[in-house]
XYZ file of N, CA and C in Angstrom:
402
model
N 119.710 118.416 77.117
C 120.312 117.284 77.803
C 119.216 116.445 78.464
N 119.408 115.168 78.515
C 118.433 114.252 79.120
C 118.324 114.519 80.620
N 117.149 114.228 81.155
C 116.914 114.400 82.587
C 117.824 113.492 83.399
N 118.229 113.993 84.552
C 119.065 113.247 85.479
C 118.440 111.879 85.777
N 119.216 110.828 85.581
C 118.860 109.439 85.838
C 117.828 108.860 84.869
N 117.485 109.596 83.799
C 116.636 109.018 82.759
C 117.432 107.906 82.061
N 116.763 107.021 81.318
C 117.515 105.970 80.617
C 118.616 106.533 79.723
N 118.333 107.628 79.012
C 119.342 108.227 78.121
C 120.523 108.765 78.928
N 120.212 109.424 80.042
C 121.262 109.979 80.894
C 122.109 108.855 81.477
N 121.465 107.784 81.917
C 122.197 106.654 82.502
C 123.118 106.003 81.474
N 122.648 105.874 80.228
C 123.513 105.290 79.199
C 124.725 106.182 78.942
N 124.515 107.501 78.914
C 125.638 108.429 78.721
C 126.587 108.365 79.922
N 126.040 108.244 81.124
C 126.851 108.102 82.329
C 127.688 106.822 82.239
N 127.075 105.735 81.816
C 127.803 104.477 81.652
C 128.938 104.594 80.653
N 128.702 105.293 79.541
C 129.760 105.496 78.539
C 130.913 106.301 79.130
N 130.582 107.364 79.859
C 131.614 108.201 80.497
C 132.370 107.406 81.561
N 131.651 106.591 82.319
C 132.260 105.732 83.345
C 133.316 104.841 82.691
N 132.932 104.165 81.615
C 133.851 103.237 80.951
C 135.056 103.932 80.342
N 134.909 105.204 80.001
C 136.007 105.959 79.395
C 136.959 106.556 80.431
N 136.633 106.439 81.706
C 137.435 107.038 82.773
C 138.324 105.980 83.436
N 139.639 106.011 83.161
C 140.535 104.995 83.730
C 140.525 104.954 85.257
N 140.392 106.115 85.910
C 140.399 106.138 87.375
C 139.128 105.539 87.965
N 138.209 105.200 87.123
C 136.969 104.569 87.568
C 136.932 103.122 87.058
N 136.766 102.950 85.765
C 136.605 101.604 85.198
C 137.835 100.723 85.442
N 139.015 101.239 85.122
C 140.228 100.425 85.267
C 140.560 100.173 86.732
N 140.353 101.190 87.576
C 140.619 101.014 89.007
C 139.706 99.945 89.594
N 138.430 99.959 89.208
C 137.500 98.957 89.726
C 137.729 97.587 89.106
N 138.220 97.549 87.875
C 138.538 96.255 87.246
C 139.636 95.535 88.029
N 140.585 96.305 88.566
C 141.695 95.707 89.324
C 141.224 94.973 90.574
N 140.073 95.381 91.113
C 139.559 94.703 92.316
C 138.348 93.819 91.979
N 138.152 93.587 90.677
C 137.076 92.709 90.207
C 135.715 93.155 90.748
N 135.452 94.465 90.650
C 134.224 95.058 91.172
C 133.050 94.729 90.272
N 132.039 94.081 90.849
C 130.787 93.753 90.168
C 129.648 94.269 91.039
N 128.753 95.051 90.472
C 127.639 95.589 91.252
C 126.517 96.062 90.355
N 125.335 96.094 90.949
C 124.185 96.745 90.337
C 123.912 97.964 91.224
N 124.015 99.153 90.626
C 123.957 100.407 91.371
C 122.741 101.203 90.939
N 121.859 101.482 91.890
C 120.687 102.298 91.636
C 120.938 103.735 92.065
N 120.360 104.673 91.320
C 120.457 106.098 91.616
C 119.046 106.670 91.599
N 118.735 107.481 92.614
C 117.395 108.042 92.616
C 117.211 109.165 93.603
N 115.960 109.563 93.733
C 115.584 110.672 94.602
C 115.085 110.129 95.937
N 115.363 110.864 96.983
C 115.123 110.364 98.336
C 113.669 110.010 98.628
N 112.715 110.681 98.014
C 111.312 110.414 98.333
C 110.642 109.406 97.410
N 111.369 108.912 96.434
C 110.804 107.919 95.519
C 110.925 106.514 96.123
N 109.946 105.644 95.856
C 109.998 104.295 96.426
C 111.108 103.430 95.824
N 111.489 103.704 94.583
C 112.543 102.936 93.923
C 113.492 103.902 93.232
N 114.694 103.450 92.896
C 115.602 104.316 92.140
C 115.041 104.591 90.743
N 115.577 105.612 90.117
C 115.172 105.955 88.749
C 116.030 105.236 87.724
N 117.342 105.274 87.949
C 118.278 104.697 86.990
C 119.149 103.646 87.636
N 119.751 102.824 86.788
C 120.597 101.749 87.300
C 121.758 101.498 86.342
N 122.910 101.195 86.928
C 124.084 100.746 86.184
C 124.405 99.326 86.631
N 124.704 98.464 85.686
C 125.217 97.142 86.005
C 126.689 97.133 85.625
N 127.524 96.848 86.621
C 128.975 96.919 86.457
C 129.557 95.531 86.633
N 130.359 95.103 85.659
C 131.089 93.839 85.754
C 132.551 94.121 85.486
N 133.399 93.622 86.377
C 134.844 93.835 86.290
C 135.167 95.316 86.066
N 134.437 96.177 86.782
C 134.704 97.609 86.755
C 134.044 98.388 85.643
N 133.539 97.701 84.622
C 132.966 98.382 83.456
C 131.446 98.260 83.446
N 130.788 99.332 83.022
C 129.340 99.315 82.892
C 128.983 98.456 81.680
N 128.172 97.425 81.929
C 127.744 96.565 80.818
C 126.304 96.848 80.423
N 125.543 97.500 81.312
C 124.209 97.959 80.943
C 123.841 99.142 81.827
N 123.023 100.013 81.254
C 122.594 101.227 81.940
C 121.214 101.595 81.433
N 120.372 102.053 82.347
C 119.036 102.452 81.930
C 118.125 102.668 83.113
N 116.839 102.454 82.868
C 115.833 102.646 83.904
C 115.857 101.478 84.886
N 115.552 101.775 86.127
C 115.408 100.719 87.128
C 114.169 99.899 86.784
N 114.335 98.574 86.805
C 113.230 97.688 86.432
C 113.155 96.509 87.403
N 113.328 96.808 88.691
C 113.200 95.765 89.694
C 114.448 94.942 89.950
N 115.580 95.325 89.357
C 116.809 94.569 89.564
C 117.168 94.523 91.049
N 117.801 93.440 91.475
C 118.335 93.355 92.830
C 119.574 94.253 92.865
N 119.600 95.170 93.820
C 120.661 96.166 93.895
C 121.716 95.796 94.935
N 122.974 96.100 94.604
C 124.051 96.034 95.581
C 124.228 97.391 96.267
N 123.865 98.442 95.540
C 123.951 99.819 96.028
C 122.706 100.561 95.570
N 122.141 101.373 96.448
C 120.996 102.215 96.117
C 121.275 103.580 96.740
N 121.647 104.525 95.887
C 122.058 105.856 96.335
C 120.929 106.843 96.121
N 120.599 107.602 97.178
C 119.493 108.540 97.091
C 119.879 109.894 97.655
N 119.318 110.918 97.061
C 119.449 112.299 97.542
C 118.317 113.099 96.922
N 118.154 114.338 97.373
C 117.161 115.182 96.703
C 117.771 115.733 95.411
N 116.911 116.216 94.535
C 117.352 116.669 93.212
C 118.399 117.786 93.309
N 118.211 118.721 94.243
C 119.158 119.837 94.378
C 120.557 119.354 94.726
N 120.657 118.393 95.621
C 121.990 117.885 95.982
C 122.613 117.105 94.831
N 121.842 116.274 94.148
C 122.392 115.569 92.986
C 122.938 116.585 91.975
N 122.157 117.640 91.718
C 122.597 118.649 90.737
C 123.881 119.329 91.209
N 123.951 119.656 92.482
C 125.152 120.302 93.015
C 126.364 119.395 92.875
N 126.221 118.120 93.267
C 127.343 117.184 93.177
C 127.717 116.920 91.730
N 126.708 116.887 90.864
C 126.971 116.679 89.441
C 127.766 117.849 88.874
N 127.469 119.044 89.341
C 128.146 120.234 88.839
C 129.527 120.420 89.459
N 129.611 120.259 90.768
C 130.840 120.579 91.499
C 131.671 119.360 91.879
N 131.124 118.172 91.692
C 131.822 116.985 92.154
C 131.676 116.834 93.657
N 132.427 115.908 94.196
C 132.362 115.613 95.619
C 133.724 115.086 96.030
N 134.264 115.607 97.130
C 135.530 115.079 97.631
C 135.248 114.223 98.864
N 136.285 113.677 99.456
C 136.109 112.765 100.587
C 135.416 113.466 101.763
N 135.817 114.696 102.052
C 135.195 115.428 103.157
C 133.722 115.691 102.847
N 133.434 116.135 101.630
C 132.058 116.391 101.232
C 131.208 115.136 101.276
N 131.793 114.006 100.865
C 131.082 112.732 100.920
C 130.740 112.378 102.365
N 131.704 112.507 103.250
C 131.463 112.197 104.661
C 130.368 113.083 105.237
N 130.420 114.369 104.921
C 129.406 115.306 105.417
C 128.024 114.965 104.841
N 127.983 114.655 103.557
C 126.707 114.313 102.917
C 126.115 113.054 103.540
N 126.958 112.090 103.828
C 126.491 110.845 104.429
C 126.025 111.083 105.871
N 126.833 111.787 106.651
C 126.493 112.021 108.066
C 125.206 112.835 108.214
N 124.978 113.775 107.306
C 123.781 114.622 107.378
C 122.582 113.991 106.659
N 122.794 112.803 106.106
C 121.765 112.060 105.357
C 121.329 112.765 104.075
N 122.166 113.672 103.580
C 121.891 114.276 102.274
C 122.122 113.249 101.173
N 123.083 112.354 101.401
C 123.307 111.210 100.519
C 122.997 109.964 101.331
N 122.023 109.213 100.867
C 121.585 108.021 101.584
C 121.978 106.767 100.808
N 122.455 105.797 101.544
C 122.766 104.485 100.999
C 121.646 103.555 101.467
N 120.607 103.410 100.651
C 119.482 102.541 101.028
C 119.920 101.081 101.010
N 120.820 100.773 100.093
C 121.434 99.448 100.005
C 122.919 99.709 99.808
N 123.758 98.901 100.429
C 125.202 99.051 100.287
C 125.833 99.454 101.606
N 127.073 99.073 101.773
C 127.792 99.303 103.025
C 128.747 100.476 102.865
N 128.263 101.668 103.210
C 129.070 102.888 103.106
C 130.369 102.745 103.895
N 130.282 102.239 105.125
C 131.451 102.162 105.998
C 132.531 101.281 105.387
N 132.154 100.124 104.879
C 133.142 99.236 104.256
C 133.738 99.878 103.011
N 132.904 100.550 102.219
C 133.385 101.184 100.991
C 134.372 102.296 101.316
N 134.050 103.140 102.269
C 134.874 104.311 102.544
C 136.206 103.930 103.193
N 136.253 102.776 103.846
C 137.491 102.316 104.482
C 138.444 101.663 103.489
N 137.961 101.378 102.290
C 138.782 100.709 101.274
C 139.125 101.714 100.179
N 140.358 102.248 100.186
C 140.717 103.261 99.183
C 140.547 102.782 97.742
N 140.601 101.473 97.519
C 140.420 100.941 96.162
C 138.984 101.135 95.690
N 138.048 101.304 96.632
C 136.647 101.575 96.281
C 136.296 103.046 96.488
N 136.810 103.650 97.548
C 136.452 105.037 97.878
C 136.895 105.999 96.786
N 138.114 105.844 96.290
C 138.612 106.731 95.236
C 137.735 106.703 93.995
N 137.441 105.512 93.456
C 136.548 105.455 92.297
C 135.136 105.968 92.599
N 134.644 105.744 93.813
C 133.310 106.254 94.152
C 133.296 107.777 94.051
N 134.296 108.413 94.614
C 134.415 109.876 94.532
C 134.527 110.294 93.063
N 135.321 109.557 92.297
C 135.520 109.869 90.879
C 134.209 109.793 90.101
N 133.305 108.919 90.502
C 132.044 108.775 89.773
C 131.249 110.083 89.761
N 131.414 110.914 90.792
C 130.701 112.189 90.822
C 131.265 113.170 89.797
N 132.584 113.165 89.600
C 133.130 114.047 88.559
C 132.782 113.528 87.179
N 132.645 112.215 87.027
C 132.222 111.636 85.751
C 130.782 112.077 85.444
N 129.939 112.135 86.460
C 128.565 112.613 86.260
C 128.554 114.000 85.631
N 129.501 114.819 86.024
C 129.521 116.202 85.522
C 129.819 116.250 84.025
N 130.383 115.195 83.477
C 130.724 115.181 82.052
C 129.620 114.600 81.174
N 128.561 114.094 81.789
C 127.439 113.573 81.000
C 126.794 114.726 80.268
N 126.625 114.569 78.970
C 126.030 115.616 78.155
C 127.034 116.480 77.426
N 128.327 116.303 77.754
C 129.361 117.023 77.014
C 129.577 116.331 75.675
N 130.096 117.046 74.737
C 130.335 116.512 73.406
C 131.323 115.460 73.314
C-alpha cells in the first residue's frame, strides 16, 4: 500500500471520498469548496492535498504550495490510529483539545458547530481506513 499522504495514497483517498455519499453528497448539499492539506506535525508544509468542489474531490496529490482552506496535522502514530479505528465526535474533540490533531489553517470551532460539516469531517476518517482496499 502507498505511504500515508503520498500522491498515490491521496488519489485513492479522493476516489474513496467521492464514492462515499455521507461525505461527497452531504458536502455537495452545502456547496462545500476547499483545499485541504494533510501532514505531519513537525513538517513545515503538508504532504498531501485534496481539492474539493461542490463536495467532490476534483484533484488529489502532493502539496505544491496551494493556498489551503484547511491544514490538518498530527504525528504519524495518531494518523495511523485514526485511519485504522476512525474517529467519533468525542475523539475528535479530545484530539483537538490535546493538540494531537492540529488545525494549522481552518476554523475548527465553526466546523464543529455546523452538523452539516462536522458529520462529513468525522466520516472522512472512516473513509481513510478504506484506502488500499480492493
